[in-house]
């Protein structure tokens, strides 16, 4: 058995993040770390150390699907690991992300009121007003938090579904951040 | 007297399909597999004993065990 390192417990951080967003939506801003750290590691370091070591989300699926046995441990379907699906999902994720940023902009610009909902799977609007207690900043800052938490919750739910159906960390196969950092690493090494 | 060639199973990673997530690295008991430059996992054939843990763990199932003459 290998000695566990501090970064083997990042799943606790990931779980805490989701729980915090249940009580105060503004904690959702912390999720930006899950975007910038892997990007910086791949751009500056030229590696996928984030996926390989630090990703708490992947570890969470590993713990739930592995240790807790909540996974059928079947192979993912062939189309799910195809380049077309992985890049397609990355593009789709990007579009949805920019749409979320646009909604945030509209609130900042005063063209739209703050909507205290978390949108699950880009469709279902969940009431989430209990997690909003006002903000010292502009209402747009809260809108971004609701939007960002929606992104994080959606990817967790999708990851959980594929964790149960296939292998624990099936999410890693089509994770947009993983696909993007791999692309950056390929580009850096001239292997596009 | 005939010569006998020993055959051993070794893990082989499909370089084109690997997503470089590093799940295999975590379970390898001999540290025989590494993610190289964030592109794909590569097996050190000298170290690999073909136990198959990486193949079972791989979320994309792109690692196979293949017989290789040693």
PDB file of C-alpha atoms in Angstrom:
ATOM      1  CA  UNK A   1       0.000   0.000   0.000  1.00  0.00           C
ATOM      2  CA  UNK A   2       1.350   3.353  -1.007  1.00  0.00           C
ATOM      3  CA  UNK A   3       1.759   6.066   1.624  1.00  0.00           C
ATOM      4  CA  UNK A   4      -1.051   8.598   1.279  1.00  0.00           C
ATOM      5  CA  UNK A   5      -0.021  12.178   0.599  1.00  0.00           C
ATOM      6  CA  UNK A   6      -1.830  15.353   1.601  1.00  0.00           C
ATOM      7  CA  UNK A   7      -3.198  15.748  -1.904  1.00  0.00           C
ATOM      8  CA  UNK A   8      -4.925  12.384  -1.698  1.00  0.00           C
ATOM      9  CA  UNK A   9      -7.521  14.057   0.516  1.00  0.00           C
ATOM     10  CA  UNK A  10      -8.588  16.787  -1.893  1.00  0.00           C
ATOM     11  CA  UNK A  11     -11.950  15.033  -2.231  1.00  0.00           C
ATOM     12  CA  UNK A  12     -12.790  16.461   1.190  1.00  0.00           C
ATOM     13  CA  UNK A  13     -12.212  19.970  -0.194  1.00  0.00           C
ATOM     14  CA  UNK A  14     -14.446  19.213  -3.169  1.00  0.00           C
ATOM     15  CA  UNK A  15     -17.221  17.887  -0.953  1.00  0.00           C
ATOM     16  CA  UNK A  16     -16.901  20.858   1.405  1.00  0.00           C
ATOM     17  CA  UNK A  17     -17.227  23.216  -1.554  1.00  0.00           C
ATOM     18  CA  UNK A  18     -20.546  21.688  -2.590  1.00  0.00           C
ATOM     19  CA  UNK A  19     -21.839  21.794   0.987  1.00  0.00           C
ATOM     20  CA  UNK A  20     -20.773  25.422   1.523  1.00  0.00           C
ATOM     21  CA  UNK A  21     -22.676  26.471  -1.592  1.00  0.00           C
ATOM     22  CA  UNK A  22     -25.766  25.032   0.007  1.00  0.00           C
ATOM     23  CA  UNK A  23     -25.491  27.531   2.867  1.00  0.00           C
ATOM     24  CA  UNK A  24     -24.005  30.582   1.202  1.00  0.00           C
ATOM     25  CA  UNK A  25     -23.893  30.784  -2.559  1.00  0.00           C
ATOM     26  CA  UNK A  26     -21.023  33.278  -2.541  1.00  0.00           C
ATOM     27  CA  UNK A  27     -18.647  30.420  -1.664  1.00  0.00           C
ATOM     28  CA  UNK A  28     -19.178  29.322  -5.273  1.00  0.00           C
ATOM     29  CA  UNK A  29     -16.533  31.872  -6.262  1.00  0.00           C
ATOM     30  CA  UNK A  30     -13.908  29.564  -4.757  1.00  0.00           C
ATOM     31  CA  UNK A  31     -14.654  27.154  -7.603  1.00  0.00           C
ATOM     32  CA  UNK A  32     -12.648  29.405  -9.900  1.00  0.00           C
ATOM     33  CA  UNK A  33      -9.596  27.753  -8.349  1.00  0.00           C
ATOM     34  CA  UNK A  34     -10.642  24.503 -10.078  1.00  0.00           C
ATOM     35  CA  UNK A  35     -10.464  26.401 -13.370  1.00  0.00           C
ATOM     36  CA  UNK A  36      -7.350  28.476 -12.977  1.00  0.00           C
ATOM     37  CA  UNK A  37      -5.044  26.021 -11.183  1.00  0.00           C
ATOM     38  CA  UNK A  38      -5.261  23.256 -13.837  1.00  0.00           C
ATOM     39  CA  UNK A  39      -4.938  25.840 -16.614  1.00  0.00           C
ATOM     40  CA  UNK A  40      -1.877  27.432 -15.031  1.00  0.00           C
ATOM     41  CA  UNK A  41      -0.283  24.038 -14.337  1.00  0.00           C
ATOM     42  CA  UNK A  42      -0.740  23.012 -17.964  1.00  0.00           C
ATOM     43  CA  UNK A  43       0.275  26.362 -19.469  1.00  0.00           C
ATOM     44  CA  UNK A  44       3.288  27.002 -17.229  1.00  0.00           C
ATOM     45  CA  UNK A  45       4.256  23.499 -16.131  1.00  0.00           C
ATOM     46  CA  UNK A  46       3.173  21.643 -19.274  1.00  0.00           C
ATOM     47  CA  UNK A  47       1.665  18.775 -17.334  1.00  0.00           C
ATOM     48  CA  UNK A  48      -1.634  17.355 -16.169  1.00  0.00           C
ATOM     49  CA  UNK A  49      -0.492  17.248 -12.538  1.00  0.00           C
ATOM     50  CA  UNK A  50      -3.856  18.697 -11.545  1.00  0.00           C
ATOM     51  CA  UNK A  51      -5.787  15.719 -12.957  1.00  0.00           C
ATOM     52  CA  UNK A  52      -3.095  13.290 -11.890  1.00  0.00           C
ATOM     53  CA  UNK A  53      -2.796  14.439  -8.298  1.00  0.00           C
ATOM     54  CA  UNK A  54      -4.913  17.272  -7.036  1.00  0.00           C
ATOM     55  CA  UNK A  55      -8.355  17.037  -8.629  1.00  0.00           C
ATOM     56  CA  UNK A  56     -10.762  16.649  -5.714  1.00  0.00           C
ATOM     57  CA  UNK A  57     -13.723  15.983  -7.950  1.00  0.00           C
ATOM     58  CA  UNK A  58     -12.067  12.956  -9.574  1.00  0.00           C
ATOM     59  CA  UNK A  59     -11.020  11.715  -6.150  1.00  0.00           C
ATOM     60  CA  UNK A  60     -14.579  12.125  -4.865  1.00  0.00           C
ATOM     61  CA  UNK A  61     -15.857   9.884  -7.657  1.00  0.00           C
ATOM     62  CA  UNK A  62     -13.004   7.485  -6.916  1.00  0.00           C
ATOM     63  CA  UNK A  63     -13.951   7.298  -3.242  1.00  0.00           C
ATOM     64  CA  UNK A  64     -17.711   6.970  -3.808  1.00  0.00           C
ATOM     65  CA  UNK A  65     -17.425   4.572  -6.727  1.00  0.00           C
ATOM     66  CA  UNK A  66     -14.466   2.632  -5.362  1.00  0.00           C
ATOM     67  CA  UNK A  67     -14.430   2.470  -1.583  1.00  0.00           C
ATOM     68  CA  UNK A  68     -18.188   2.919  -1.233  1.00  0.00           C
ATOM     69  CA  UNK A  69     -18.897   0.602  -4.150  1.00  0.00           C
ATOM     70  CA  UNK A  70     -21.406   2.903  -5.838  1.00  0.00           C
ATOM     71  CA  UNK A  71     -20.196   1.983  -9.317  1.00  0.00           C
ATOM     72  CA  UNK A  72     -21.011  -0.903 -11.658  1.00  0.00           C
ATOM     73  CA  UNK A  73     -17.380  -0.725 -12.839  1.00  0.00           C
ATOM     74  CA  UNK A  74     -18.337  -1.367 -16.449  1.00  0.00           C
ATOM     75  CA  UNK A  75     -16.483  -0.003 -19.471  1.00  0.00           C
ATOM     76  CA  UNK A  76     -17.598   3.358 -20.812  1.00  0.00           C
ATOM     77  CA  UNK A  77     -19.217   3.132 -24.265  1.00  0.00           C
ATOM     78  CA  UNK A  78     -16.870   3.651 -27.189  1.00  0.00           C
ATOM     79  CA  UNK A  79     -18.461   6.936 -28.300  1.00  0.00           C
ATOM     80  CA  UNK A  80     -17.828   8.482 -24.897  1.00  0.00           C
ATOM     81  CA  UNK A  81     -14.057   8.254 -25.312  1.00  0.00           C
ATOM     82  CA  UNK A  82     -14.092   9.352 -28.946  1.00  0.00           C
ATOM     83  CA  UNK A  83     -12.409  12.631 -29.823  1.00  0.00           C
ATOM     84  CA  UNK A  84     -15.650  13.867 -31.386  1.00  0.00           C
ATOM     85  CA  UNK A  85     -17.577  13.522 -28.139  1.00  0.00           C
ATOM     86  CA  UNK A  86     -14.792  14.813 -25.896  1.00  0.00           C
ATOM     87  CA  UNK A  87     -14.151  17.916 -27.997  1.00  0.00           C
ATOM     88  CA  UNK A  88     -17.864  18.341 -28.689  1.00  0.00           C
ATOM     89  CA  UNK A  89     -18.620  18.304 -24.972  1.00  0.00           C
ATOM     90  CA  UNK A  90     -15.813  20.799 -24.371  1.00  0.00           C
ATOM     91  CA  UNK A  91     -17.328  23.178 -26.923  1.00  0.00           C
ATOM     92  CA  UNK A  92     -20.824  22.707 -25.510  1.00  0.00           C
ATOM     93  CA  UNK A  93     -19.503  23.377 -22.005  1.00  0.00           C
ATOM     94  CA  UNK A  94     -17.776  26.523 -23.247  1.00  0.00           C
ATOM     95  CA  UNK A  95     -20.963  27.835 -24.881  1.00  0.00           C
ATOM     96  CA  UNK A  96     -22.962  27.226 -21.706  1.00  0.00           C
ATOM     97  CA  UNK A  97     -20.225  28.857 -19.663  1.00  0.00           C
ATOM     98  CA  UNK A  98     -20.269  31.994 -21.799  1.00  0.00           C
ATOM     99  CA  UNK A  99     -24.036  32.089 -21.636  1.00  0.00           C
ATOM    100  CA  UNK A 100     -23.691  32.081 -17.851  1.00  0.00           C
ATOM    101  CA  UNK A 101     -21.172  34.921 -18.070  1.00  0.00           C
ATOM    102  CA  UNK A 102     -23.578  36.830 -20.313  1.00  0.00           C
ATOM    103  CA  UNK A 103     -26.358  36.486 -17.731  1.00  0.00           C
ATOM    104  CA  UNK A 104     -23.949  37.762 -15.104  1.00  0.00           C
ATOM    105  CA  UNK A 105     -23.118  40.728 -17.316  1.00  0.00           C
ATOM    106  CA  UNK A 106     -26.807  41.538 -17.770  1.00  0.00           C
ATOM    107  CA  UNK A 107     -27.257  41.722 -13.997  1.00  0.00           C
ATOM    108  CA  UNK A 108     -24.146  43.897 -13.647  1.00  0.00           C
ATOM    109  CA  UNK A 109     -25.471  46.162 -16.394  1.00  0.00           C
ATOM    110  CA  UNK A 110     -28.834  46.440 -14.673  1.00  0.00           C
ATOM    111  CA  UNK A 111     -30.690  44.896 -17.605  1.00  0.00           C
ATOM    112  CA  UNK A 112     -31.778  41.872 -15.648  1.00  0.00           C
ATOM    113  CA  UNK A 113     -32.704  41.144 -12.030  1.00  0.00           C
ATOM    114  CA  UNK A 114     -30.802  38.678  -9.872  1.00  0.00           C
ATOM    115  CA  UNK A 115     -32.249  35.197 -10.247  1.00  0.00           C
ATOM    116  CA  UNK A 116     -31.737  33.147  -7.102  1.00  0.00           C
ATOM    117  CA  UNK A 117     -31.830  29.774  -8.788  1.00  0.00           C
ATOM    118  CA  UNK A 118     -29.333  27.017  -9.496  1.00  0.00           C
ATOM    119  CA  UNK A 119     -29.783  25.567 -12.963  1.00  0.00           C
ATOM    120  CA  UNK A 120     -29.132  21.852 -13.018  1.00  0.00           C
ATOM    121  CA  UNK A 121     -28.096  20.165 -16.280  1.00  0.00           C
ATOM    122  CA  UNK A 122     -28.616  23.519 -18.069  1.00  0.00           C
ATOM    123  CA  UNK A 123     -32.377  22.995 -17.825  1.00  0.00           C
ATOM    124  CA  UNK A 124     -33.873  22.475 -14.393  1.00  0.00           C
ATOM    125  CA  UNK A 125     -34.204  25.565 -12.218  1.00  0.00           C
ATOM    126  CA  UNK A 126     -33.802  24.668  -8.572  1.00  0.00           C
ATOM    127  CA  UNK A 127     -34.903  27.189  -5.928  1.00  0.00           C
ATOM    128  CA  UNK A 128     -31.799  28.151  -3.970  1.00  0.00           C
ATOM    129  CA  UNK A 129     -32.821  31.417  -2.279  1.00  0.00           C
ATOM    130  CA  UNK A 130     -31.937  30.138   1.217  1.00  0.00           C
ATOM    131  CA  UNK A 131     -28.264  30.309   0.296  1.00  0.00           C
ATOM    132  CA  UNK A 132     -28.388  34.008  -0.490  1.00  0.00           C
ATOM    133  CA  UNK A 133     -28.066  36.482   2.363  1.00  0.00           C
ATOM    134  CA  UNK A 134     -27.233  39.600   0.399  1.00  0.00           C
ATOM    135  CA  UNK A 135     -23.829  40.751  -0.731  1.00  0.00           C
ATOM    136  CA  UNK A 136     -21.503  43.635   0.011  1.00  0.00           C
ATOM    137  CA  UNK A 137     -20.782  43.754  -3.686  1.00  0.00           C
ATOM    138  CA  UNK A 138     -22.985  44.198  -6.724  1.00  0.00           C
ATOM    139  CA  UNK A 139     -25.892  41.768  -7.279  1.00  0.00           C
ATOM    140  CA  UNK A 140     -23.975  40.622 -10.357  1.00  0.00           C
ATOM    141  CA  UNK A 141     -21.383  39.048  -8.064  1.00  0.00           C
ATOM    142  CA  UNK A 142     -24.164  36.899  -6.614  1.00  0.00           C
ATOM    143  CA  UNK A 143     -25.476  36.095 -10.097  1.00  0.00           C
ATOM    144  CA  UNK A 144     -22.052  34.812 -11.063  1.00  0.00           C
ATOM    145  CA  UNK A 145     -22.000  32.692  -7.887  1.00  0.00           C
ATOM    146  CA  UNK A 146     -25.380  31.127  -8.728  1.00  0.00           C
ATOM    147  CA  UNK A 147     -24.226  30.497 -12.279  1.00  0.00           C
ATOM    148  CA  UNK A 148     -20.880  29.065 -11.306  1.00  0.00           C
ATOM    149  CA  UNK A 149     -22.408  26.818  -8.665  1.00  0.00           C
ATOM    150  CA  UNK A 150     -24.793  25.572 -11.352  1.00  0.00           C
ATOM    151  CA  UNK A 151     -21.805  24.598 -13.500  1.00  0.00           C
ATOM    152  CA  UNK A 152     -20.141  22.802 -10.607  1.00  0.00           C
ATOM    153  CA  UNK A 153     -23.289  21.002  -9.456  1.00  0.00           C
ATOM    154  CA  UNK A 154     -24.175  19.991 -13.004  1.00  0.00           C
ATOM    155  CA  UNK A 155     -20.758  18.472 -13.628  1.00  0.00           C
ATOM    156  CA  UNK A 156     -20.928  16.674 -10.272  1.00  0.00           C
ATOM    157  CA  UNK A 157     -24.343  15.203 -11.062  1.00  0.00           C
ATOM    158  CA  UNK A 158     -23.246  14.160 -14.582  1.00  0.00           C
ATOM    159  CA  UNK A 159     -20.090  12.650 -13.116  1.00  0.00           C
ATOM    160  CA  UNK A 160     -22.121  10.774 -10.502  1.00  0.00           C
ATOM    161  CA  UNK A 161     -24.413   9.314 -13.164  1.00  0.00           C
ATOM    162  CA  UNK A 162     -21.489   8.021 -15.227  1.00  0.00           C
ATOM    163  CA  UNK A 163     -19.754   6.904 -12.000  1.00  0.00           C
ATOM    164  CA  UNK A 164     -22.739   4.663 -11.177  1.00  0.00           C
ATOM    165  CA  UNK A 165     -23.198   3.392 -14.751  1.00  0.00           C
ATOM    166  CA  UNK A 166     -19.559   2.890 -15.684  1.00  0.00           C
ATOM    167  CA  UNK A 167     -16.234   3.140 -13.857  1.00  0.00           C
ATOM    168  CA  UNK A 168     -15.831   5.427 -10.819  1.00  0.00           C
ATOM    169  CA  UNK A 169     -13.835   8.118 -12.607  1.00  0.00           C
ATOM    170  CA  UNK A 170     -15.643   7.934 -15.958  1.00  0.00           C
ATOM    171  CA  UNK A 171     -16.108  11.707 -15.677  1.00  0.00           C
ATOM    172  CA  UNK A 172     -12.354  12.072 -16.284  1.00  0.00           C
ATOM    173  CA  UNK A 173     -12.836  10.661 -19.787  1.00  0.00           C
ATOM    174  CA  UNK A 174     -14.978  13.591 -20.936  1.00  0.00           C
ATOM    175  CA  UNK A 175     -14.192  16.243 -18.305  1.00  0.00           C
ATOM    176  CA  UNK A 176     -13.903  19.539 -20.233  1.00  0.00           C
ATOM    177  CA  UNK A 177     -11.054  20.767 -18.035  1.00  0.00           C
ATOM    178  CA  UNK A 178      -9.175  17.517 -18.591  1.00  0.00           C
ATOM    179  CA  UNK A 179      -9.703  17.685 -22.350  1.00  0.00           C
ATOM    180  CA  UNK A 180      -8.622  21.327 -22.406  1.00  0.00           C
ATOM    181  CA  UNK A 181      -5.461  20.808 -20.320  1.00  0.00           C
ATOM    182  CA  UNK A 182      -4.517  17.791 -22.447  1.00  0.00           C
ATOM    183  CA  UNK A 183      -4.960  19.939 -25.558  1.00  0.00           C
ATOM    184  CA  UNK A 184      -2.723  22.628 -24.041  1.00  0.00           C
ATOM    185  CA  UNK A 185      -0.077  20.024 -23.172  1.00  0.00           C
ATOM    186  CA  UNK A 186      -0.252  18.619 -26.699  1.00  0.00           C
ATOM    187  CA  UNK A 187       0.102  22.101 -28.198  1.00  0.00           C
ATOM    188  CA  UNK A 188       3.048  22.888 -25.947  1.00  0.00           C
ATOM    189  CA  UNK A 189       4.827  19.773 -27.124  1.00  0.00           C
ATOM    190  CA  UNK A 190       3.915  20.241 -30.755  1.00  0.00           C
ATOM    191  CA  UNK A 191       1.701  17.161 -30.866  1.00  0.00           C
ATOM    192  CA  UNK A 192      -1.598  18.557 -32.021  1.00  0.00           C
TER     193      UNK A 192
ATOM    194  CA  UNK B   1      17.922 -28.608 -27.611  1.00  0.00           C
ATOM    195  CA  UNK B   2      15.282 -26.058 -28.533  1.00  0.00           C
ATOM    196  CA  UNK B   3      15.356 -22.569 -27.180  1.00  0.00           C
ATOM    197  CA  UNK B   4      12.419 -21.422 -25.156  1.00  0.00           C
ATOM    198  CA  UNK B   5      11.291 -17.831 -25.159  1.00  0.00           C
ATOM    199  CA  UNK B   6       9.504 -16.745 -22.050  1.00  0.00           C
ATOM    200  CA  UNK B   7       6.346 -14.781 -22.627  1.00  0.00           C
ATOM    201  CA  UNK B   8       5.268 -12.178 -20.159  1.00  0.00           C
ATOM    202  CA  UNK B   9       2.216  -9.977 -20.123  1.00  0.00           C
ATOM    203  CA  UNK B  10       2.832  -6.250 -20.217  1.00  0.00           C
ATOM    204  CA  UNK B  11       0.448  -3.333 -20.033  1.00  0.00           C
ATOM    205  CA  UNK B  12       0.045  -1.378 -23.257  1.00  0.00           C
ATOM    206  CA  UNK B  13      -1.612   2.049 -23.383  1.00  0.00           C
ATOM    207  CA  UNK B  14      -3.462   3.166 -26.499  1.00  0.00           C
ATOM    208  CA  UNK B  15      -1.654   6.481 -26.966  1.00  0.00           C
ATOM    209  CA  UNK B  16      -4.334   7.949 -29.211  1.00  0.00           C
ATOM    210  CA  UNK B  17      -7.191   7.306 -26.780  1.00  0.00           C
ATOM    211  CA  UNK B  18      -5.508   7.962 -23.406  1.00  0.00           C
ATOM    212  CA  UNK B  19      -6.972  10.986 -21.604  1.00  0.00           C
ATOM    213  CA  UNK B  20      -3.927  11.356 -19.321  1.00  0.00           C
ATOM    214  CA  UNK B  21      -6.017  11.400 -16.142  1.00  0.00           C
ATOM    215  CA  UNK B  22      -3.387   9.478 -14.182  1.00  0.00           C
ATOM    216  CA  UNK B  23      -5.690   6.938 -12.507  1.00  0.00           C
ATOM    217  CA  UNK B  24      -3.327   4.160 -13.629  1.00  0.00           C
ATOM    218  CA  UNK B  25      -0.330   5.870 -12.018  1.00  0.00           C
ATOM    219  CA  UNK B  26      -2.021   5.817  -8.634  1.00  0.00           C
ATOM    220  CA  UNK B  27      -2.666   2.063  -8.604  1.00  0.00           C
ATOM    221  CA  UNK B  28       0.577   0.746 -10.096  1.00  0.00           C
ATOM    222  CA  UNK B  29       2.420  -1.097  -7.294  1.00  0.00           C
ATOM    223  CA  UNK B  30       5.771  -0.761  -9.093  1.00  0.00           C
ATOM    224  CA  UNK B  31       5.557   2.826 -10.336  1.00  0.00           C
ATOM    225  CA  UNK B  32       5.938   1.420 -13.834  1.00  0.00           C
ATOM    226  CA  UNK B  33       3.472   3.790 -15.490  1.00  0.00           C
ATOM    227  CA  UNK B  34       3.725   7.565 -15.806  1.00  0.00           C
ATOM    228  CA  UNK B  35       1.806  10.310 -17.565  1.00  0.00           C
ATOM    229  CA  UNK B  36       4.384  11.880 -19.872  1.00  0.00           C
ATOM    230  CA  UNK B  37       4.115  15.625 -20.578  1.00  0.00           C
ATOM    231  CA  UNK B  38       0.381  15.612 -19.887  1.00  0.00           C
ATOM    232  CA  UNK B  39      -0.329  13.853 -23.171  1.00  0.00           C
ATOM    233  CA  UNK B  40      -0.641  10.139 -22.431  1.00  0.00           C
ATOM    234  CA  UNK B  41       0.428   7.441 -20.003  1.00  0.00           C
ATOM    235  CA  UNK B  42       3.459   5.359 -20.879  1.00  0.00           C
ATOM    236  CA  UNK B  43       4.537   2.016 -19.464  1.00  0.00           C
ATOM    237  CA  UNK B  44       8.084   1.197 -18.446  1.00  0.00           C
ATOM    238  CA  UNK B  45       8.271  -2.303 -19.919  1.00  0.00           C
ATOM    239  CA  UNK B  46      11.274  -3.174 -17.776  1.00  0.00           C
ATOM    240  CA  UNK B  47       9.338  -2.581 -14.581  1.00  0.00           C
ATOM    241  CA  UNK B  48       5.857  -3.780 -15.634  1.00  0.00           C
ATOM    242  CA  UNK B  49       4.937  -7.245 -14.373  1.00  0.00           C
ATOM    243  CA  UNK B  50       1.552  -7.304 -16.098  1.00  0.00           C
ATOM    244  CA  UNK B  51      -0.578  -7.383 -12.947  1.00  0.00           C
ATOM    245  CA  UNK B  52      -3.383  -5.579 -14.766  1.00  0.00           C
ATOM    246  CA  UNK B  53      -4.358  -3.132 -12.036  1.00  0.00           C
ATOM    247  CA  UNK B  54      -3.944  -0.151 -14.354  1.00  0.00           C
ATOM    248  CA  UNK B  55      -6.078  -1.814 -17.007  1.00  0.00           C
ATOM    249  CA  UNK B  56      -8.866  -2.419 -14.498  1.00  0.00           C
ATOM    250  CA  UNK B  57      -8.642   1.101 -13.090  1.00  0.00           C
ATOM    251  CA  UNK B  58      -8.455   3.008 -16.393  1.00  0.00           C
ATOM    252  CA  UNK B  59     -11.770   4.903 -16.704  1.00  0.00           C
ATOM    253  CA  UNK B  60     -11.516   4.930 -20.487  1.00  0.00           C
ATOM    254  CA  UNK B  61     -10.413   1.262 -20.643  1.00  0.00           C
ATOM    255  CA  UNK B  62      -7.595   2.001 -23.043  1.00  0.00           C
ATOM    256  CA  UNK B  63      -4.957  -0.185 -21.346  1.00  0.00           C
ATOM    257  CA  UNK B  64      -4.628  -3.789 -22.462  1.00  0.00           C
ATOM    258  CA  UNK B  65      -2.325  -6.590 -21.394  1.00  0.00           C
ATOM    259  CA  UNK B  66      -0.369  -8.001 -24.246  1.00  0.00           C
ATOM    260  CA  UNK B  67       2.025 -10.897 -24.365  1.00  0.00           C
ATOM    261  CA  UNK B  68       5.566  -9.910 -25.086  1.00  0.00           C
ATOM    262  CA  UNK B  69       8.630 -12.050 -25.542  1.00  0.00           C
ATOM    263  CA  UNK B  70      11.217 -11.386 -22.850  1.00  0.00           C
TER     264      UNK B  70
END
